[in-house]
XYZ file of C-alpha atoms in Angstrom:
458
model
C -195.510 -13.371 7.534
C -198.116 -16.148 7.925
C -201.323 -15.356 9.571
C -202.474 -17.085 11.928
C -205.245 -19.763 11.212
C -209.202 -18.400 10.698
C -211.538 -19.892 12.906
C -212.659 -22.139 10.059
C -209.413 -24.222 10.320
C -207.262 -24.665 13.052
C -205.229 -27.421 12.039
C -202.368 -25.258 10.235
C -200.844 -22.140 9.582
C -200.989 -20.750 6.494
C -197.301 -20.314 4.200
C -198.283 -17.605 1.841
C -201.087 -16.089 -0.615
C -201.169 -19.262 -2.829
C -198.257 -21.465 -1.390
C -198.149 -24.597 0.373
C -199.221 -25.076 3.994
C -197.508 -25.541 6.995
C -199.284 -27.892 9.074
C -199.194 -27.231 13.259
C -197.473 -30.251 14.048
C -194.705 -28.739 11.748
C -195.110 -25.174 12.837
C -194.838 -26.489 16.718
C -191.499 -28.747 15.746
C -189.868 -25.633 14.430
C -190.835 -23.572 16.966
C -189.755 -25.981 19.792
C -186.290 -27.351 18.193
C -184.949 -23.426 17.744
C -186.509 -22.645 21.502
C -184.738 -26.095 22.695
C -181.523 -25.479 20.500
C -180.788 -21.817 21.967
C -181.693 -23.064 25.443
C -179.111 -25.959 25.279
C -176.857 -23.490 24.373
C -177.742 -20.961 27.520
C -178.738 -23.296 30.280
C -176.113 -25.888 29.828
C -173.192 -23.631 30.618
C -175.210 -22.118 33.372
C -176.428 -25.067 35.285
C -173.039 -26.990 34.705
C -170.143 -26.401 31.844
C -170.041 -22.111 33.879
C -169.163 -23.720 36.926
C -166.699 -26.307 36.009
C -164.445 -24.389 33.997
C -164.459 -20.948 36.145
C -163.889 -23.418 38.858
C -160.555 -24.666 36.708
C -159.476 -21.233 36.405
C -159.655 -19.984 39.683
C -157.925 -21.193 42.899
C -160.588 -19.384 45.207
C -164.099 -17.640 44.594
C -165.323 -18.627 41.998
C -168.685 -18.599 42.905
C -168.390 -14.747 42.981
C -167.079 -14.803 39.548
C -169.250 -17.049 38.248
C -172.321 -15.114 40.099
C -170.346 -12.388 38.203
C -170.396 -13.302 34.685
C -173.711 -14.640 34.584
C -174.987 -11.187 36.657
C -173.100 -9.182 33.418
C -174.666 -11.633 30.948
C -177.848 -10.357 31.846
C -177.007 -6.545 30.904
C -176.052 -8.055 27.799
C -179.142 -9.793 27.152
C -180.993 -6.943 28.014
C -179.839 -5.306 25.829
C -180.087 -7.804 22.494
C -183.512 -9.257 23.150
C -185.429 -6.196 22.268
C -183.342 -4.602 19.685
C -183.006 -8.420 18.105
C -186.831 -8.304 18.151
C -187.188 -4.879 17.009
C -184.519 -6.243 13.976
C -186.350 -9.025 13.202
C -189.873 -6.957 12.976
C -188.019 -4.578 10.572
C -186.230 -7.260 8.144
C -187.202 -7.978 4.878
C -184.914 -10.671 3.613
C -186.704 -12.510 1.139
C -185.224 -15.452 3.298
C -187.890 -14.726 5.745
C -187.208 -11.896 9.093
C -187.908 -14.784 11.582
C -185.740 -17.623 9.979
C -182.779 -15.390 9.100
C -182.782 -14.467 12.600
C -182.885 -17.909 13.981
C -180.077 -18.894 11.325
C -178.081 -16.483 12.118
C -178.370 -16.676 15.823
C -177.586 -20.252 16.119
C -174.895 -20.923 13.896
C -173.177 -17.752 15.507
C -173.548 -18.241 18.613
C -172.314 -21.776 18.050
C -169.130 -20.827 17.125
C -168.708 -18.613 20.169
C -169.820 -21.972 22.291
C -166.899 -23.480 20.949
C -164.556 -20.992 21.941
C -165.818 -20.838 25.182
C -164.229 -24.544 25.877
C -160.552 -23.061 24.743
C -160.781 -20.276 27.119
C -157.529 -20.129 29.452
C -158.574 -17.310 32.084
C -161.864 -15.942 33.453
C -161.917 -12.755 31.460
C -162.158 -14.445 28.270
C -164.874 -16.311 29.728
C -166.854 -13.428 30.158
C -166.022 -11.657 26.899
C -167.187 -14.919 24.969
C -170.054 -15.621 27.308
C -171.457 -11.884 27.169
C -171.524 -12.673 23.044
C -173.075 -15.815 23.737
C -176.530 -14.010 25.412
C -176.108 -11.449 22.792
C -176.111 -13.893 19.774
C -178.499 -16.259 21.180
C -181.183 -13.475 22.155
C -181.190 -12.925 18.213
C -182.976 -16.447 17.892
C -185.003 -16.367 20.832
C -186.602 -13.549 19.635
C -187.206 -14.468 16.274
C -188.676 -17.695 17.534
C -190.886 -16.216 20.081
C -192.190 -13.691 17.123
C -192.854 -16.702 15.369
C -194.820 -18.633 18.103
C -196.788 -15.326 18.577
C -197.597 -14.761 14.779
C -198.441 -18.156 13.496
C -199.686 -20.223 16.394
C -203.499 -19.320 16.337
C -204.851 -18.390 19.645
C -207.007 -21.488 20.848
C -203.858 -23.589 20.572
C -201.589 -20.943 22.497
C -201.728 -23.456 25.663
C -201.149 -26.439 24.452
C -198.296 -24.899 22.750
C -197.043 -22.837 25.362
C -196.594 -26.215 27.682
C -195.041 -27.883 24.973
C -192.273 -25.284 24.466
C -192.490 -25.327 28.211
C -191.300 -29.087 28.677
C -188.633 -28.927 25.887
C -187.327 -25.718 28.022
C -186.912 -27.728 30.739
C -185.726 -30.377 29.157
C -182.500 -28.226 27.493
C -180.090 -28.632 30.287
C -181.054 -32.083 31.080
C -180.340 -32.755 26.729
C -177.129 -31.028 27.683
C -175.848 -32.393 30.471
C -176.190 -36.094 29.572
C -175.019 -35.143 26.022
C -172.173 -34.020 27.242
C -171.750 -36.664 30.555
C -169.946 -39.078 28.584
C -166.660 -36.331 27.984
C -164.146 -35.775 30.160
C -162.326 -33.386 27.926
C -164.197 -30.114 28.958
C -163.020 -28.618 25.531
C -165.255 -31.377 24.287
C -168.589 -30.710 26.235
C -168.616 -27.310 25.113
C -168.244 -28.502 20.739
C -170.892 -31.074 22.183
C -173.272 -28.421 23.423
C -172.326 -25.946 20.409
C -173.239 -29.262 18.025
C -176.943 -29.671 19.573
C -177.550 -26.231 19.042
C -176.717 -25.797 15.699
C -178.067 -28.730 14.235
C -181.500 -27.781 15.816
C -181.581 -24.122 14.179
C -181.189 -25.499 11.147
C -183.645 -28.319 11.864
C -185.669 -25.437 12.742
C -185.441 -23.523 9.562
C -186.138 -26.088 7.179
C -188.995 -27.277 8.761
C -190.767 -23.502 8.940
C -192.077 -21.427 6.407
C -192.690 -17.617 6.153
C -195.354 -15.671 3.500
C -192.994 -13.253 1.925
C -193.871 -9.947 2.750
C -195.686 -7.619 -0.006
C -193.170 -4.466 -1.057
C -193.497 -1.548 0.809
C -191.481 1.580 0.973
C -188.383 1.074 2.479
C -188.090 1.942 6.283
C -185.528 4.414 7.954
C -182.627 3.674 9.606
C -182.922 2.568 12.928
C -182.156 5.822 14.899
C -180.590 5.999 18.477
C -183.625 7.542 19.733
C -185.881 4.538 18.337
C -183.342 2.009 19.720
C -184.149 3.405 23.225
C -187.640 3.124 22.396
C -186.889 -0.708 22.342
C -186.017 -1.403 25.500
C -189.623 0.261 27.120
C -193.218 -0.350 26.839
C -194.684 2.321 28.944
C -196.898 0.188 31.857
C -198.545 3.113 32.407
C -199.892 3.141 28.968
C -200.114 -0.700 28.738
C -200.916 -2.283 32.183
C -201.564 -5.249 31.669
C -198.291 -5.837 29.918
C -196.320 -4.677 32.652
C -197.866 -6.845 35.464
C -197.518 -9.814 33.120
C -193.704 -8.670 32.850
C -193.294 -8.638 36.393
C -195.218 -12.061 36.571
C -193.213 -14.344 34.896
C -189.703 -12.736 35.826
C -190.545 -13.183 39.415
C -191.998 -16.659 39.223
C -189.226 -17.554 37.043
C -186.659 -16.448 39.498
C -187.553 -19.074 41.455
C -187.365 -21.818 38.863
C -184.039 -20.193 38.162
C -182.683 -22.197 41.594
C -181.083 -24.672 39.734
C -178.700 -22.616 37.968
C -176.618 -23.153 41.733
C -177.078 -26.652 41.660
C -173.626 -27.374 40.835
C -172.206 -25.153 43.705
C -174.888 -26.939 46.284
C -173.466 -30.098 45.078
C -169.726 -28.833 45.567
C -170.175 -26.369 48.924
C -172.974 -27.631 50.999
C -172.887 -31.625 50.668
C -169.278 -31.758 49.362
C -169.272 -33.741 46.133
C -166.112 -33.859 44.168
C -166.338 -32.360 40.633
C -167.618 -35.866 38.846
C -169.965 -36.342 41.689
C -171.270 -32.623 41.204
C -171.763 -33.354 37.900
C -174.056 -36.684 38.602
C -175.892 -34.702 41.028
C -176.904 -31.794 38.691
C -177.852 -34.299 35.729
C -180.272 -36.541 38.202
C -181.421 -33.222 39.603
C -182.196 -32.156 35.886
C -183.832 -35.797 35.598
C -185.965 -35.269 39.075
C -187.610 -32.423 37.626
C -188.670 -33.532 34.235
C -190.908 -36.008 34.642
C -193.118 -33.970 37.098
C -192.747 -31.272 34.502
C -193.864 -33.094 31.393
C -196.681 -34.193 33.347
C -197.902 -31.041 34.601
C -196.893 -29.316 31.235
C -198.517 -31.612 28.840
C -201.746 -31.948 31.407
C -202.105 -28.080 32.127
C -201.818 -26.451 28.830
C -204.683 -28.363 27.183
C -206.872 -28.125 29.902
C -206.347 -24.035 29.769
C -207.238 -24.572 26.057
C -210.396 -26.495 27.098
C -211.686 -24.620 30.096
C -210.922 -21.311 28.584
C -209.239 -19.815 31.889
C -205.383 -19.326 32.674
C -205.033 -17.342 36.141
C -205.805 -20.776 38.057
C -202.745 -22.477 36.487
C -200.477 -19.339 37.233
C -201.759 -19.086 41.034
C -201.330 -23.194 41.450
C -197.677 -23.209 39.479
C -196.296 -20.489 41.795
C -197.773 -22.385 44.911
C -196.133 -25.679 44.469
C -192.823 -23.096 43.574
C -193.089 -21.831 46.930
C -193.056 -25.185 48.080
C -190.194 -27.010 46.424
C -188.281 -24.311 47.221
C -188.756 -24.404 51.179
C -188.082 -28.132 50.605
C -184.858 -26.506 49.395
C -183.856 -24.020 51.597
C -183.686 -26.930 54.570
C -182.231 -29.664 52.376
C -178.709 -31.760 53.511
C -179.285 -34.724 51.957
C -179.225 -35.871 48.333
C -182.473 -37.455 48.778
C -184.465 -34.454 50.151
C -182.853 -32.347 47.344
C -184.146 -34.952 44.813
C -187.892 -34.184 46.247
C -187.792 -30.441 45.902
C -186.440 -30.395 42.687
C -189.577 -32.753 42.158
C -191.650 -30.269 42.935
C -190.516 -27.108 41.469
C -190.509 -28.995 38.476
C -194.177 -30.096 38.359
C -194.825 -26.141 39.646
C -192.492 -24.377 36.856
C -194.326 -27.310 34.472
C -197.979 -25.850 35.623
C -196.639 -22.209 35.181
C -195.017 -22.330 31.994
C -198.039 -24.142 30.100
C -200.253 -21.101 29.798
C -196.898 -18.070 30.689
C -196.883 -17.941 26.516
C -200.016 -18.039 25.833
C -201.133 -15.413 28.636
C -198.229 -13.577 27.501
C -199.079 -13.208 24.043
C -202.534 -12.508 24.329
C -201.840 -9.330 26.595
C -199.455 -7.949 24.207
C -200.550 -3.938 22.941
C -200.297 -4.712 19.479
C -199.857 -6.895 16.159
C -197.671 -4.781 14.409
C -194.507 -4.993 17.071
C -194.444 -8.481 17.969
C -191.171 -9.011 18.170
C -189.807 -6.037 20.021
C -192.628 -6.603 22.471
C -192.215 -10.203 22.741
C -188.286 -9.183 23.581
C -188.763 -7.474 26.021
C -191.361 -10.060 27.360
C -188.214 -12.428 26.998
C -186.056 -10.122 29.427
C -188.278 -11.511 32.252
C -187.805 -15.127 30.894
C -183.843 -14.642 30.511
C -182.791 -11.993 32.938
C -183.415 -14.183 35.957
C -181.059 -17.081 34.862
C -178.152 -14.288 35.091
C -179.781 -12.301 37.950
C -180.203 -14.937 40.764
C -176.605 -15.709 40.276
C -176.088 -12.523 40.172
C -177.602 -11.887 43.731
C -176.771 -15.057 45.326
C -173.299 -14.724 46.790
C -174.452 -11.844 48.397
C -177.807 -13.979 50.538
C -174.949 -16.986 50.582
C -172.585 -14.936 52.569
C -175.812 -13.655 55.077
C -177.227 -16.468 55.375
C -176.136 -19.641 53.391
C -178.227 -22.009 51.090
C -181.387 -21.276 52.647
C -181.547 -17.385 52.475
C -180.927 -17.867 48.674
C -183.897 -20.095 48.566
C -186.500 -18.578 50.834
C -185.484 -15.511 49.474
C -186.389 -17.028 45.994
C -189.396 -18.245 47.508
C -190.615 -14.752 48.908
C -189.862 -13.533 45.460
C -192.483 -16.290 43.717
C -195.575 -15.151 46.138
C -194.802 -11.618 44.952
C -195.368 -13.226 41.221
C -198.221 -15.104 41.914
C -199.811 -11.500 43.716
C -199.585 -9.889 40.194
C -201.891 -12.325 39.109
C -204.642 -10.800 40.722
C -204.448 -7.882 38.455
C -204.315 -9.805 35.050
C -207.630 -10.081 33.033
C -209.075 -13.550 32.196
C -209.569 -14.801 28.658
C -212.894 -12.624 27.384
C -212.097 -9.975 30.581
C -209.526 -7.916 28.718
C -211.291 -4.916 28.323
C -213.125 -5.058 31.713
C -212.267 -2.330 34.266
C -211.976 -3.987 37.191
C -208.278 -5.090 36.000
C -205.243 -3.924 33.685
C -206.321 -2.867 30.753
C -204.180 -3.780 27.424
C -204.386 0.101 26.638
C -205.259 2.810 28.288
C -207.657 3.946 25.606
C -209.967 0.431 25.716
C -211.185 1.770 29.089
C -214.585 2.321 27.404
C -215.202 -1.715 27.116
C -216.960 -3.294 29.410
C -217.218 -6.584 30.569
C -221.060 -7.326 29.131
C -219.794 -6.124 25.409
C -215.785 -6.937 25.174
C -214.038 -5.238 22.371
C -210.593 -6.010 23.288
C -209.864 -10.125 22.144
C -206.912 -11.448 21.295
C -205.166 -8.834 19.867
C -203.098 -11.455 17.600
C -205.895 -13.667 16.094
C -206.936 -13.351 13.705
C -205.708 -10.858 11.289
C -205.478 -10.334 8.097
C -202.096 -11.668 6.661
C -201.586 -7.965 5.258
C -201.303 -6.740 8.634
C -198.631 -9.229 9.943
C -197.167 -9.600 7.248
């Protein structure tokens, strides 16, 4: 694989011993088009296409069964993201382990899209959407691997809230792509259409070194496979509070996935209405994103510090939320989607790149990264998962205070995460257990990613 860039450049990433190179701008639209093309593919159905058609199917709870499916998916992804990353680590296709990965993954997992639309009963529609996590996890974590390997480390935040903004803006590409169909059978070819043509956007436009022969490695063992799906905190601290970071925050930016059923249950919208309401919902949080994402993640870059981007995106969280919980209107619902967007926009331009930077090791990025992903992914099948059960105590706003409460608990793991040039320092998580002799006067822990030398990553 590539190396990241030396200090001497960091305009692009490097393609190989002697080959060509692959300039950032190039790098960061093949990383973001395979990121945007999976997510269309995942958020879509959840914030919209899920709802409609279990509705069709059923003639009474389906937001049970939808809550559900989507709950299931997440045991499913669970279960691929880490053993797709461990996979894609282990790979040697001459084709390159990231790209065949991010192939494969998105022309699948298009194909299952498109059955999805021709399903006739609920059961089929979570046999086909349990496949759909499990194919799509397969190029999510190749592209995260990617991001982590070949992105060099001073550009990490811009990065990270440009991947950011296009996540967001997946189910609002969606949705209007698909707005102008009244066939559902058609929205879902529609959504399975944008997603393959970006993974294959994706691949041509990215370039791996081709790794040197080495002796060829075992079979994956059961025993190893378990290994997967664990990264001891004990041993790694500073990984697991940064696990528990993001998957909490992001369970609150994982509100909208109920959008639809807000739309349908609490201000009574008829299905085309609903479906209005979700895409200028969508809308009302993208602007506020792109402005905090594109604003944020530079300035990290520039002022060399992440935590105070974290604790401010998981504030104004807290607060759209609220705004949620107490909403009857259209109008007020419009505000706090507003707001959680600009907050998720602040948070998710330096998640990646404080992410990657506490990560144990260069030589398992991509199992590590997947199970990283579990806590980006598990809460978009979790909090519908959980939220029939705080609709039937206490309605619409117990689901989003509870949301809320779950955000502060996020943002309180901050407080235990080392600051860029702290990682060794005592007085929080350590990467490992055995840096514990660093302190913070003579670091020895940086970026454990950048640079190395392409033999090691390779």
């Amino acid at each position: 694989m590539p190396s990241a860039t030396s200090p001497a450049s960091d305009t692009t990433a490097s393609d190989g011993a002697d080959g060509p190179v692959v300039s950032l701008p190039r790098l960061g639209a093949a990383v973001v088009t395979s990121s945007v093309g999976a997510l269309v593919a995942l958020f879509t159905p959840v914030t919209l296409l899920l709802t409609l058609k279990i509705d069709s199917l059923t003639d009474s709870g389906a937001e049970t069964a939808f809550g559900l499916i989507t709950g299931a998916g997440a045991i499913f992804a669970f279960v691929a993201n880490p053993i797709a990353g461990h996979v894609s680590d282990r790979t040697a296709a001459r084709f390159g382990r990231r790209r065949t990965w991010i192939l494969a993954g998105s022309l699948c997992g298009s194909l299952v899209v498109v059955a999805l639309g021709f399903t006739t009963a609920v059961w089929q529609v979570a046999v086909l959407w349990f496949l759909t996590q499990t194919v799509f996890n397969f190029q999510m974590a190749a592209t995260g691997a990617l991001f982590a390997e070949q992105v060099p480390a001073e550009r990490r935040g811009t990065f990270s809230g440009l991947i950011g903004l296009m996540g967001a803006l997946a189910p609002l590409i969606g949705i209007a792509a698909v707005s102008g169909f009244s066939d559902q059978r058609v929205k879902w070819c529609v959504v399975a259409g944008i997603s393959a043509f970006l993974g294959v956007l994706a691949v041509l436009l990215v370039r791996e070194r081709p790794r040197e022969k080495t002796a060829p490695k075992a079979a994956l063992r059961p025993a190893e496979l378990l290994k997967t799906f664990w990264l001891n905190p004990r041993d790694h601290p500073a990984f697991g509070w940064v696990w528990a970071l993001r998957f909490l925050v992001i369970c609150g930016a994982a509100s909208s996935s109920y959008n639809a059923f807000f739309a349908l249950h609490r201000l009574g919208l008829d299905d085309d209405a609903a479906q209005s309401f979700v895409l200028v919902m969508a809308a009302a949080s993208v602007v506020p994103m792109a402005i905090a994402g594109l604003v944020a993640g530079p300035l990290s870059d520039r002022i060399q510090r992440q935590k105070p981007f974290i604790i401010a995106g998981g504030a104004i969280i807290i607060v759209g939320l609220v705004l949620m919980a107490i909403a009857q209107t259209r109008g007020v619902a419009y505000a706090a989607a507003s707001v959680v967007g600009l907050g998720t926009g602040t948070f998710v331009s330096v998640d990646s790149a404080i992410s990657i930077r506490l990560l144990p090791n260069a030589e398992d990025v991509g199992k590590d990264l997947g199970i990283l992903n579990l806590a980006n992914t598990l809460p978009q099948s979790v909090v519908p998962f959980i939220a029939p059960l705080l609709l039937f105590i206490g309605g619409f706003p117990a689901l989003y205070l509870t949301l809320a409460v779950l955000v502060v608990a996020g943002v309180a793991t901050v407080f235990r995460l080392p600051e860029i040039g702290r990682e060794g320092d005592p007085r929080w998580a350590l990467l490992t257990r055995d840096r514990a002799h660093v302190t913070p006067e003579a670091p020895e822990a940086p970026d454990v990613l950048e640079p190395l030398p392409s033999k090691e990553i390779s």
